[in-house]
Amino acid sequence: MRKFLAALMLVLMFCSVAAADDDLIRIGVFNCLTGQNAFGGQLELEGTQLAHSLNPTILGKKVELVIVDNKSDKVEAANAVTRLIENDKVCAIIGTYGSSLAMAGGEVAEKAGIPVIGTSCTNPLVTDGKKFYFRVCFIDPFQGAGAATYAFRTLNLKRAATLVDMSNDYSVGLGKFFRDSFKKMGGEIVASLMYQTGDTDFTAQLTSLMEAKPDIVFLPAYFAEGAIVLKQAKELGATFRFIGADAMDNPEIVTLGGDAVEGFMHTTFAYDPSMPEMNDTAKAFTEAWKKAHPDKDPNVNCALGYDAYILLKDAIERAGSFEPAKIRDALEATKGLPTVTGMTTINATHDAEKDMGIVEIKNGKKTFIGIVQPEV
């Protein structure tokens, strides 16, 4: 009898766990929580977690976020996606900050047939030829053209230069797209200079730029290195303006750069807490963020992490299923979805079509200037 009761309890426990598992859906998140890109990855994760806290169930089932650190490393990114798929049996994945990391993880997800929504991985190669990789951000050709359009058309600056990180695909690609667009509009590129990730002395490059006398320098850097460049430019007495890209959108840039970042501009997604007008989704996000994080303002990384979860939730609900192939089909059909960073439509190459914003540091604070329409 004791053996029978013990066996019966095991069966009941198994059935209970199985039933519990049937009511639990796992969504993977792989992002850079340590390493070089941790500043962006952590913000994106916090945005995703906020969206999850406000929407903890989908189709009546409890959602569990399974979070894996890709450590800002390509090999770890591939391993992270492998673990999420093989060990955690996720139905979809969100991530990551950093295009090279997204590309590494994307190869694994593509072979397994698991849909992934990239957050701020803007290099065109992330989704190139992929059936299961999507993203909630616009791509670098659009962004590079946006920076060039704003500099040439709005600021009426005709001589430009670029300073890019030669060891970073994101930076190199953006530099090329800026130069191509600026020249196409009739502008002159007077210098194209480079540095390497980890450099801390930019005196040689800045001296060369001062000799070339551009009106504006396009600096598609990550915010920490960008702040150093801006400080050293001020110390050398450079008078040209700088414009950067979305990787410069970090609340810490003013802390690191001090008064050297005053007047600095960068392209970004169409969200900032300083925006005079917001859509309803952005208003709800901003209010919820301030309640959850009263000690810091949100930025576009937080917003994109939030939007990725909202995009996935919407696709699952339209698909009426957690089956990866059906989620993929629904993601592909996304049109005009209200998100924090504007109305989001997924195009034929699985990239998000949405507005681009311009931010400028004014009086020590990020200020949303407005929307720019890139000439592409």
mmCIF file of C-alpha atoms in Angstrom:
data_model
loop_
_atom_site.group_PDB
_atom_site.id
_atom_site.type_symbol
_atom_site.label_atom_id
_atom_site.label_comp_id
_atom_site.label_asym_id
_atom_site.label_seq_id
_atom_site.Cartn_x
_atom_site.Cartn_y
_atom_site.Cartn_z
ATOM 1 C CA MET A 1 0.000 0.000 0.000
ATOM 2 C CA ARG A 2 2.856 2.379 0.909
ATOM 3 C CA LYS A 3 4.496 1.736 -2.473
ATOM 4 C CA PHE A 4 1.180 2.325 -4.218
ATOM 5 C CA LEU A 5 0.593 5.627 -2.379
ATOM 6 C CA ALA A 6 4.136 6.782 -3.098
ATOM 7 C CA ALA A 7 3.723 5.980 -6.784
ATOM 8 C CA LEU A 8 0.364 7.755 -6.823
ATOM 9 C CA MET A 9 1.896 10.884 -5.256
ATOM 10 C CA LEU A 10 4.638 10.915 -7.871
ATOM 11 C CA VAL A 11 2.055 10.667 -10.646
ATOM 12 C CA LEU A 12 0.013 13.502 -9.115
ATOM 13 C CA MET A 13 3.126 15.651 -8.717
ATOM 14 C CA PHE A 14 4.080 15.018 -12.342
ATOM 15 C CA CYS A 15 0.597 15.904 -13.533
ATOM 16 C CA SER A 16 0.637 19.057 -11.393
ATOM 17 C CA VAL A 17 3.979 20.170 -12.858
ATOM 18 C CA ALA A 18 2.800 19.355 -16.381
ATOM 19 C CA ALA A 19 -0.368 21.367 -15.842
ATOM 20 C CA ALA A 20 1.650 24.249 -14.445
ATOM 21 C CA ASP A 21 4.000 24.114 -17.428
ATOM 22 C CA ASP A 22 1.019 24.185 -19.794
ATOM 23 C CA ASP A 23 0.018 27.521 -18.275
ATOM 24 C CA LEU A 24 3.533 28.986 -18.435
ATOM 25 C CA ILE A 25 5.066 30.472 -21.566
ATOM 26 C CA ARG A 26 8.773 31.242 -21.740
ATOM 27 C CA ILE A 27 10.131 34.172 -23.736
ATOM 28 C CA GLY A 28 13.903 34.482 -23.946
ATOM 29 C CA VAL A 29 15.886 37.682 -23.563
ATOM 30 C CA PHE A 30 19.539 37.753 -24.582
ATOM 31 C CA ASN A 31 21.348 41.022 -24.086
ATOM 32 C CA CYS A 32 24.715 42.410 -23.064
ATOM 33 C CA LEU A 33 24.433 42.816 -19.311
ATOM 34 C CA THR A 34 28.200 42.794 -18.778
ATOM 35 C CA GLY A 35 31.127 43.768 -20.984
ATOM 36 C CA GLN A 36 31.654 46.740 -23.276
ATOM 37 C CA ASN A 37 27.982 47.222 -24.231
ATOM 38 C CA ALA A 38 26.443 46.619 -20.811
ATOM 39 C CA PHE A 39 25.254 50.223 -20.487
ATOM 40 C CA GLY A 40 22.858 49.790 -23.426
ATOM 41 C CA GLY A 41 21.909 46.185 -22.813
ATOM 42 C CA GLN A 42 20.942 46.800 -19.202
ATOM 43 C CA LEU A 43 18.680 49.710 -20.143
ATOM 44 C CA GLU A 44 16.984 47.617 -22.811
ATOM 45 C CA LEU A 45 16.435 44.778 -20.367
ATOM 46 C CA GLU A 46 14.836 47.162 -17.884
ATOM 47 C CA GLY A 47 12.477 48.358 -20.606
ATOM 48 C CA THR A 48 11.507 44.786 -21.482
ATOM 49 C CA GLN A 49 10.985 43.941 -17.831
ATOM 50 C CA LEU A 50 8.742 46.976 -17.407
ATOM 51 C CA ALA A 51 6.578 45.923 -20.364
ATOM 52 C CA HIS A 52 6.391 42.406 -18.942
ATOM 53 C CA SER A 53 5.376 43.680 -15.495
ATOM 54 C CA LEU A 54 2.486 45.564 -17.085
ATOM 55 C CA ASN A 55 1.566 42.643 -19.369
ATOM 56 C CA PRO A 56 2.455 39.474 -17.417
ATOM 57 C CA THR A 57 0.024 37.246 -19.325
ATOM 58 C CA ILE A 58 -0.580 36.667 -23.029
ATOM 59 C CA LEU A 59 -3.560 34.683 -24.352
ATOM 60 C CA GLY A 60 -4.413 33.856 -20.755
ATOM 61 C CA LYS A 61 -1.057 32.248 -20.020
ATOM 62 C CA LYS A 62 1.577 33.495 -17.588
ATOM 63 C CA VAL A 63 4.757 34.689 -19.302
ATOM 64 C CA GLU A 64 8.184 34.034 -17.832
ATOM 65 C CA LEU A 65 11.165 36.028 -19.092
ATOM 66 C CA VAL A 66 14.263 33.846 -19.288
ATOM 67 C CA ILE A 67 17.203 36.258 -19.235
ATOM 68 C CA VAL A 68 20.694 35.357 -20.461
ATOM 69 C CA ASP A 69 23.749 37.629 -20.542
ATOM 70 C CA ASN A 70 25.613 37.549 -23.867
ATOM 71 C CA LYS A 71 28.524 39.383 -22.180
ATOM 72 C CA SER A 72 29.031 41.709 -25.193
ATOM 73 C CA ASP A 73 30.752 38.798 -26.935
ATOM 74 C CA LYS A 74 29.859 37.183 -30.271
ATOM 75 C CA VAL A 75 30.571 33.618 -29.129
ATOM 76 C CA GLU A 76 28.611 34.139 -25.922
ATOM 77 C CA ALA A 77 25.749 35.612 -27.945
ATOM 78 C CA ALA A 78 25.479 32.430 -30.011
ATOM 79 C CA ASN A 79 25.749 30.313 -26.857
ATOM 80 C CA ALA A 80 23.076 32.377 -25.106
ATOM 81 C CA VAL A 81 20.571 31.825 -27.909
ATOM 82 C CA THR A 82 21.432 28.128 -27.999
ATOM 83 C CA ARG A 83 20.706 27.785 -24.272
ATOM 84 C CA LEU A 84 17.424 29.645 -24.561
ATOM 85 C CA ILE A 85 16.242 27.382 -27.362
ATOM 86 C CA GLU A 86 17.606 23.993 -26.292
ATOM 87 C CA ASN A 87 17.448 24.220 -22.490
ATOM 88 C CA ASP A 88 14.668 26.703 -21.781
ATOM 89 C CA LYS A 89 12.414 25.848 -24.747
ATOM 90 C CA VAL A 90 11.432 29.473 -25.386
ATOM 91 C CA CYS A 91 8.865 30.237 -28.061
ATOM 92 C CA ALA A 92 10.484 33.549 -29.050
ATOM 93 C CA ILE A 93 13.445 35.736 -28.121
ATOM 94 C CA ILE A 94 14.059 39.465 -27.568
ATOM 95 C CA GLY A 95 17.499 41.029 -28.138
ATOM 96 C CA THR A 96 20.040 42.352 -28.508
ATOM 97 C CA TYR A 97 21.920 45.632 -28.233
ATOM 98 C CA GLY A 98 24.869 45.473 -30.653
ATOM 99 C CA SER A 99 24.544 44.380 -34.268
ATOM 100 C CA SER A 100 27.483 41.957 -34.241
ATOM 101 C CA LEU A 101 25.939 40.180 -31.238
ATOM 102 C CA ALA A 102 22.565 40.045 -32.963
ATOM 103 C CA MET A 103 24.129 38.526 -36.069
ATOM 104 C CA ALA A 104 25.895 35.835 -34.045
ATOM 105 C CA GLY A 105 22.751 34.872 -32.136
ATOM 106 C CA GLY A 106 20.592 35.214 -35.214
ATOM 107 C CA GLU A 107 22.330 32.368 -37.039
ATOM 108 C CA VAL A 108 21.397 29.982 -34.214
ATOM 109 C CA ALA A 109 17.780 31.149 -34.037
ATOM 110 C CA GLU A 110 17.395 30.947 -37.808
ATOM 111 C CA LYS A 111 18.451 27.296 -37.913
ATOM 112 C CA ALA A 112 16.110 26.447 -35.037
ATOM 113 C CA GLY A 113 13.163 28.365 -36.495
ATOM 114 C CA ILE A 114 12.648 30.565 -33.421
ATOM 115 C CA PRO A 115 11.565 34.184 -34.003
ATOM 116 C CA VAL A 116 13.742 36.946 -32.558
ATOM 117 C CA ILE A 117 12.997 40.655 -32.187
ATOM 118 C CA GLY A 118 16.111 42.813 -32.163
ATOM 119 C CA THR A 119 16.115 45.924 -29.990
ATOM 120 C CA SER A 120 18.717 48.435 -31.199
ATOM 121 C CA CYS A 121 20.792 46.313 -33.583
ATOM 122 C CA THR A 122 20.716 48.681 -36.566
ATOM 123 C CA ASN A 123 23.202 47.127 -39.034
ATOM 124 C CA PRO A 124 21.375 45.984 -42.225
ATOM 125 C CA LEU A 125 23.064 42.558 -42.071
ATOM 126 C CA VAL A 126 21.155 41.593 -38.905
ATOM 127 C CA THR A 127 18.006 40.749 -40.862
ATOM 128 C CA ASP A 128 19.548 40.268 -44.309
ATOM 129 C CA GLY A 129 18.213 37.005 -45.738
ATOM 130 C CA LYS A 130 16.684 35.974 -42.394
ATOM 131 C CA LYS A 131 13.210 34.478 -42.103
ATOM 132 C CA PHE A 132 12.995 34.570 -38.304
ATOM 133 C CA TYR A 133 14.899 37.708 -37.264
ATOM 134 C CA PHE A 134 12.993 40.978 -36.931
ATOM 135 C CA ARG A 135 13.767 44.259 -35.217
ATOM 136 C CA VAL A 136 11.923 47.128 -33.603
ATOM 137 C CA CYS A 137 14.521 49.703 -34.687
ATOM 138 C CA PHE A 138 15.224 51.409 -37.999
ATOM 139 C CA ILE A 139 18.453 50.577 -39.830
ATOM 140 C CA ASP A 140 21.735 52.398 -40.386
ATOM 141 C CA PRO A 141 21.317 53.516 -44.031
ATOM 142 C CA PHE A 142 18.193 55.381 -42.897
ATOM 143 C CA GLN A 143 19.944 56.763 -39.805
ATOM 144 C CA GLY A 144 23.104 57.838 -41.624
ATOM 145 C CA ALA A 145 20.998 59.593 -44.235
ATOM 146 C CA GLY A 146 19.004 61.268 -41.442
ATOM 147 C CA ALA A 147 22.121 62.757 -39.844
ATOM 148 C CA ALA A 148 23.350 63.950 -43.246
ATOM 149 C CA THR A 149 19.961 65.441 -44.127
ATOM 150 C CA TYR A 150 19.729 67.351 -40.858
ATOM 151 C CA ALA A 151 23.281 68.691 -41.176
ATOM 152 C CA PHE A 152 22.951 69.715 -44.826
ATOM 153 C CA ARG A 153 19.304 70.786 -45.109
ATOM 154 C CA THR A 154 18.379 72.056 -41.659
ATOM 155 C CA LEU A 155 21.718 73.377 -40.376
ATOM 156 C CA ASN A 156 22.856 74.417 -43.868
ATOM 157 C CA LEU A 157 26.364 73.035 -43.308
ATOM 158 C CA LYS A 158 28.235 72.122 -46.505
ATOM 159 C CA ARG A 159 31.595 70.718 -45.340
ATOM 160 C CA ALA A 160 31.561 67.528 -43.277
ATOM 161 C CA ALA A 161 33.955 64.914 -41.918
ATOM 162 C CA THR A 162 33.532 61.536 -40.244
ATOM 163 C CA LEU A 163 35.334 59.982 -37.274
ATOM 164 C CA VAL A 164 34.506 56.281 -36.945
ATOM 165 C CA ASP A 165 35.580 53.238 -34.939
ATOM 166 C CA MET A 166 37.286 51.048 -37.544
ATOM 167 C CA SER A 167 36.822 47.919 -35.392
ATOM 168 C CA ASN A 168 33.055 48.329 -35.056
ATOM 169 C CA ASP A 169 30.653 47.354 -37.877
ATOM 170 C CA TYR A 170 28.002 49.724 -36.564
ATOM 171 C CA SER A 171 30.300 52.739 -36.647
ATOM 172 C CA VAL A 172 31.937 51.922 -39.992
ATOM 173 C CA GLY A 173 28.597 51.332 -41.684
ATOM 174 C CA LEU A 174 27.053 54.534 -40.372
ATOM 175 C CA GLY A 175 30.069 56.556 -41.457
ATOM 176 C CA LYS A 176 29.721 55.284 -45.014
ATOM 177 C CA PHE A 177 25.966 55.917 -45.154
ATOM 178 C CA PHE A 178 26.476 59.473 -43.857
ATOM 179 C CA ARG A 179 29.204 60.249 -46.400
ATOM 180 C CA ASP A 180 27.219 58.804 -49.301
ATOM 181 C CA SER A 181 24.102 60.786 -48.412
ATOM 182 C CA PHE A 182 25.941 64.027 -47.676
ATOM 183 C CA LYS A 183 27.751 63.925 -51.029
ATOM 184 C CA LYS A 184 24.558 62.992 -52.862
ATOM 185 C CA MET A 185 22.908 66.177 -51.549
ATOM 186 C CA GLY A 186 25.836 68.275 -52.786
ATOM 187 C CA GLY A 187 27.959 68.452 -49.635
ATOM 188 C CA GLU A 188 31.721 67.984 -49.436
ATOM 189 C CA ILE A 189 33.449 65.351 -47.289
ATOM 190 C CA VAL A 190 36.753 66.923 -46.259
ATOM 191 C CA ALA A 191 38.102 64.096 -44.059
ATOM 192 C CA SER A 192 37.322 60.471 -43.141
ATOM 193 C CA LEU A 193 39.264 59.505 -40.033
ATOM 194 C CA MET A 194 39.287 56.406 -37.831
ATOM 195 C CA TYR A 195 40.123 55.135 -34.366
ATOM 196 C CA GLN A 196 39.850 51.768 -32.580
ATOM 197 C CA THR A 197 37.679 50.535 -29.742
ATOM 198 C CA GLY A 198 39.425 51.254 -26.449
ATOM 199 C CA ASP A 199 41.368 54.292 -27.649
ATOM 200 C CA THR A 200 41.515 57.120 -25.133
ATOM 201 C CA ASP A 201 43.690 59.685 -26.915
ATOM 202 C CA PHE A 202 42.110 61.264 -29.999
ATOM 203 C CA THR A 203 44.526 64.191 -30.302
ATOM 204 C CA ALA A 204 45.949 63.108 -33.676
ATOM 205 C CA GLN A 205 42.528 62.646 -35.275
ATOM 206 C CA LEU A 206 41.151 65.879 -33.854
ATOM 207 C CA THR A 207 44.214 67.830 -34.992
ATOM 208 C CA SER A 208 43.740 66.477 -38.520
ATOM 209 C CA LEU A 209 40.082 67.441 -38.406
ATOM 210 C CA MET A 210 40.934 70.973 -37.319
ATOM 211 C CA GLU A 211 43.300 71.254 -40.282
ATOM 212 C CA ALA A 212 40.574 69.997 -42.668
ATOM 213 C CA LYS A 213 38.158 72.652 -41.337
ATOM 214 C CA PRO A 214 34.800 70.857 -41.607
ATOM 215 C CA ASP A 215 31.598 72.597 -40.543
ATOM 216 C CA ILE A 216 30.413 69.430 -38.823
ATOM 217 C CA VAL A 217 31.846 66.032 -37.844
ATOM 218 C CA PHE A 218 29.732 62.882 -37.828
ATOM 219 C CA LEU A 219 30.733 60.761 -34.800
ATOM 220 C CA PRO A 220 28.871 57.409 -34.759
ATOM 221 C CA ALA A 221 30.465 56.298 -31.485
ATOM 222 C CA TYR A 222 29.259 54.649 -28.307
ATOM 223 C CA PHE A 223 28.527 57.284 -25.703
ATOM 224 C CA ALA A 224 31.523 56.685 -23.406
ATOM 225 C CA GLU A 225 34.121 57.080 -26.178
ATOM 226 C CA GLY A 226 32.079 59.835 -27.766
ATOM 227 C CA ALA A 227 32.159 61.852 -24.553
ATOM 228 C CA ILE A 228 35.972 61.568 -24.459
ATOM 229 C CA VAL A 229 36.230 62.781 -28.067
ATOM 230 C CA LEU A 230 34.022 65.781 -27.297
ATOM 231 C CA LYS A 231 36.031 66.702 -24.181
ATOM 232 C CA GLN A 232 39.349 66.513 -26.028
ATOM 233 C CA ALA A 233 37.943 68.527 -28.958
ATOM 234 C CA LYS A 234 36.941 71.306 -26.558
ATOM 235 C CA GLU A 235 40.367 71.231 -24.887
ATOM 236 C CA LEU A 236 42.051 71.616 -28.287
ATOM 237 C CA GLY A 237 39.816 74.542 -29.208
ATOM 238 C CA ALA A 238 37.937 72.865 -32.064
ATOM 239 C CA THR A 239 35.100 75.030 -33.382
ATOM 240 C CA PHE A 240 33.269 72.601 -35.676
ATOM 241 C CA ARG A 241 30.033 70.970 -34.524
ATOM 242 C CA PHE A 242 29.495 67.274 -33.827
ATOM 243 C CA ILE A 243 26.526 65.072 -34.667
ATOM 244 C CA GLY A 244 26.272 61.430 -33.595
ATOM 245 C CA ALA A 245 23.887 58.502 -33.796
ATOM 246 C CA ASP A 246 21.626 56.462 -31.504
ATOM 247 C CA ALA A 247 24.454 54.818 -29.520
ATOM 248 C CA MET A 248 25.166 58.257 -28.052
ATOM 249 C CA ASP A 249 21.677 58.330 -26.542
ATOM 250 C CA ASN A 250 22.512 57.589 -22.922
ATOM 251 C CA PRO A 251 21.593 59.558 -19.790
ATOM 252 C CA GLU A 252 25.226 59.421 -18.627
ATOM 253 C CA ILE A 253 26.681 61.373 -21.552
ATOM 254 C CA VAL A 254 26.278 64.722 -19.755
ATOM 255 C CA THR A 255 27.843 63.294 -16.589
ATOM 256 C CA LEU A 256 30.863 62.033 -18.527
ATOM 257 C CA GLY A 257 31.255 64.905 -20.950
ATOM 258 C CA GLY A 258 30.348 67.897 -18.782
ATOM 259 C CA ASP A 259 30.121 71.195 -20.619
ATOM 260 C CA ALA A 260 32.020 69.716 -23.585
ATOM 261 C CA VAL A 261 28.822 68.008 -24.772
ATOM 262 C CA GLU A 262 26.831 71.243 -24.848
ATOM 263 C CA GLY A 263 25.387 71.666 -28.346
ATOM 264 C CA PHE A 264 26.113 68.073 -29.327
ATOM 265 C CA MET A 265 23.386 66.534 -31.498
ATOM 266 C CA HIS A 266 22.524 62.975 -32.398
ATOM 267 C CA THR A 267 19.933 61.014 -34.302
ATOM 268 C CA THR A 268 17.625 58.862 -32.238
ATOM 269 C CA PHE A 269 14.291 57.138 -32.280
ATOM 270 C CA ALA A 270 11.213 59.309 -31.969
ATOM 271 C CA TYR A 271 11.085 59.243 -28.176
ATOM 272 C CA ASP A 272 12.597 61.249 -25.365
ATOM 273 C CA PRO A 273 11.094 62.282 -22.015
ATOM 274 C CA SER A 274 11.714 65.900 -23.082
ATOM 275 C CA MET A 275 9.352 65.583 -26.077
ATOM 276 C CA PRO A 276 6.688 68.303 -26.048
ATOM 277 C CA GLU A 277 4.173 65.908 -27.595
ATOM 278 C CA MET A 278 3.916 62.132 -27.067
ATOM 279 C CA ASN A 279 1.609 59.442 -28.342
ATOM 280 C CA ASP A 280 -0.507 57.612 -25.765
ATOM 281 C CA THR A 281 1.836 54.603 -25.656
ATOM 282 C CA ALA A 282 4.831 56.849 -24.957
ATOM 283 C CA LYS A 283 2.912 58.701 -22.231
ATOM 284 C CA ALA A 284 1.949 55.426 -20.525
ATOM 285 C CA PHE A 285 5.532 54.146 -20.774
ATOM 286 C CA THR A 286 7.012 57.360 -19.353
ATOM 287 C CA GLU A 287 4.604 57.383 -16.420
ATOM 288 C CA ALA A 288 5.202 53.703 -15.657
ATOM 289 C CA TRP A 289 8.993 54.144 -15.933
ATOM 290 C CA LYS A 290 9.035 57.056 -13.500
ATOM 291 C CA LYS A 291 7.111 54.994 -10.961
ATOM 292 C CA ALA A 292 9.450 52.016 -11.355
ATOM 293 C CA HIS A 293 12.672 54.059 -11.636
ATOM 294 C CA PRO A 294 12.183 57.411 -9.867
ATOM 295 C CA ASP A 295 15.939 57.939 -9.717
ATOM 296 C CA LYS A 296 16.641 58.017 -13.477
ATOM 297 C CA ASP A 297 15.076 59.145 -16.725
ATOM 298 C CA PRO A 298 14.267 56.709 -19.524
ATOM 299 C CA ASN A 299 15.995 56.846 -22.898
ATOM 300 C CA VAL A 300 15.437 55.173 -26.250
ATOM 301 C CA ASN A 301 17.182 51.955 -25.184
ATOM 302 C CA CYS A 302 14.611 51.498 -22.438
ATOM 303 C CA ALA A 303 11.866 52.385 -24.903
ATOM 304 C CA LEU A 304 13.087 49.906 -27.530
ATOM 305 C CA GLY A 305 13.290 47.099 -24.958
ATOM 306 C CA TYR A 306 9.712 47.923 -23.989
ATOM 307 C CA ASP A 307 8.585 48.112 -27.621
ATOM 308 C CA ALA A 308 10.117 44.720 -28.458
ATOM 309 C CA TYR A 309 7.927 43.036 -25.834
ATOM 310 C CA ILE A 310 4.839 44.951 -27.014
ATOM 311 C CA LEU A 311 5.541 43.960 -30.618
ATOM 312 C CA LEU A 312 5.918 40.301 -29.645
ATOM 313 C CA LYS A 313 2.793 40.339 -27.489
ATOM 314 C CA ASP A 314 0.787 41.863 -30.331
ATOM 315 C CA ALA A 315 2.045 39.238 -32.793
ATOM 316 C CA ILE A 316 1.229 36.338 -30.458
ATOM 317 C CA GLU A 317 -2.271 37.669 -29.868
ATOM 318 C CA ARG A 318 -2.924 38.125 -33.582
ATOM 319 C CA ALA A 319 -1.521 34.658 -34.267
ATOM 320 C CA GLY A 320 -3.663 33.197 -31.474
ATOM 321 C CA SER A 321 -0.781 30.831 -30.820
ATOM 322 C CA PHE A 322 2.620 30.429 -29.171
ATOM 323 C CA GLU A 323 3.844 28.292 -32.061
ATOM 324 C CA PRO A 324 7.091 29.896 -33.360
ATOM 325 C CA ALA A 325 6.181 29.663 -37.056
ATOM 326 C CA LYS A 326 2.812 31.345 -36.466
ATOM 327 C CA ILE A 327 4.425 34.063 -34.364
ATOM 328 C CA ARG A 328 6.877 34.651 -37.206
ATOM 329 C CA ASP A 329 4.041 35.048 -39.718
ATOM 330 C CA ALA A 330 2.228 37.507 -37.448
ATOM 331 C CA LEU A 331 5.375 39.571 -36.887
ATOM 332 C CA GLU A 332 5.840 39.796 -40.634
ATOM 333 C CA ALA A 333 2.297 41.165 -40.992
ATOM 334 C CA THR A 334 2.712 43.968 -38.399
ATOM 335 C CA LYS A 335 1.398 47.276 -39.718
ATOM 336 C CA GLY A 336 0.966 50.577 -37.879
ATOM 337 C CA LEU A 337 1.430 49.256 -34.335
ATOM 338 C CA PRO A 338 1.478 52.076 -31.736
ATOM 339 C CA THR A 339 4.744 51.827 -29.791
ATOM 340 C CA VAL A 340 6.737 54.161 -27.559
ATOM 341 C CA THR A 341 9.062 55.070 -30.431
ATOM 342 C CA GLY A 342 6.225 55.805 -32.855
ATOM 343 C CA MET A 343 3.992 53.839 -35.201
ATOM 344 C CA THR A 344 5.823 50.649 -36.128
ATOM 345 C CA THR A 345 5.453 48.775 -39.395
ATOM 346 C CA ILE A 346 7.570 45.731 -40.235
ATOM 347 C CA ASN A 347 8.674 45.877 -43.860
ATOM 348 C CA ALA A 348 9.662 43.158 -46.332
ATOM 349 C CA THR A 349 13.201 42.917 -44.930
ATOM 350 C CA HIS A 350 11.869 42.545 -41.339
ATOM 351 C CA ASP A 351 13.064 46.026 -40.359
ATOM 352 C CA ALA A 352 10.938 48.599 -38.547
ATOM 353 C CA GLU A 353 9.730 51.600 -40.489
ATOM 354 C CA LYS A 354 9.294 54.546 -38.112
ATOM 355 C CA ASP A 355 10.166 58.189 -37.573
ATOM 356 C CA MET A 356 13.639 59.441 -36.715
ATOM 357 C CA GLY A 357 14.256 62.112 -34.100
ATOM 358 C CA ILE A 358 17.040 64.600 -33.376
ATOM 359 C CA VAL A 359 18.254 65.347 -29.845
ATOM 360 C CA GLU A 360 20.548 68.185 -28.767
ATOM 361 C CA ILE A 361 22.241 68.801 -25.423
ATOM 362 C CA LYS A 362 21.016 72.201 -24.243
ATOM 363 C CA ASN A 363 21.849 73.735 -20.866
ATOM 364 C CA GLY A 364 23.214 70.386 -19.727
ATOM 365 C CA LYS A 365 20.077 68.433 -20.625
ATOM 366 C CA LYS A 366 18.971 66.278 -23.534
ATOM 367 C CA THR A 367 16.354 68.143 -25.533
ATOM 368 C CA PHE A 368 14.233 66.586 -28.245
ATOM 369 C CA ILE A 369 14.486 68.903 -31.264
ATOM 370 C CA GLY A 370 12.059 67.195 -33.636
ATOM 371 C CA ILE A 371 11.581 64.715 -36.459
ATOM 372 C CA VAL A 372 13.841 64.541 -39.524
ATOM 373 C CA GLN A 373 12.866 62.994 -42.848
ATOM 374 C CA PRO A 374 16.021 61.399 -44.317
ATOM 375 C CA GLU A 375 16.743 61.813 -48.007
ATOM 376 C CA VAL A 376 17.579 58.256 -49.028
#
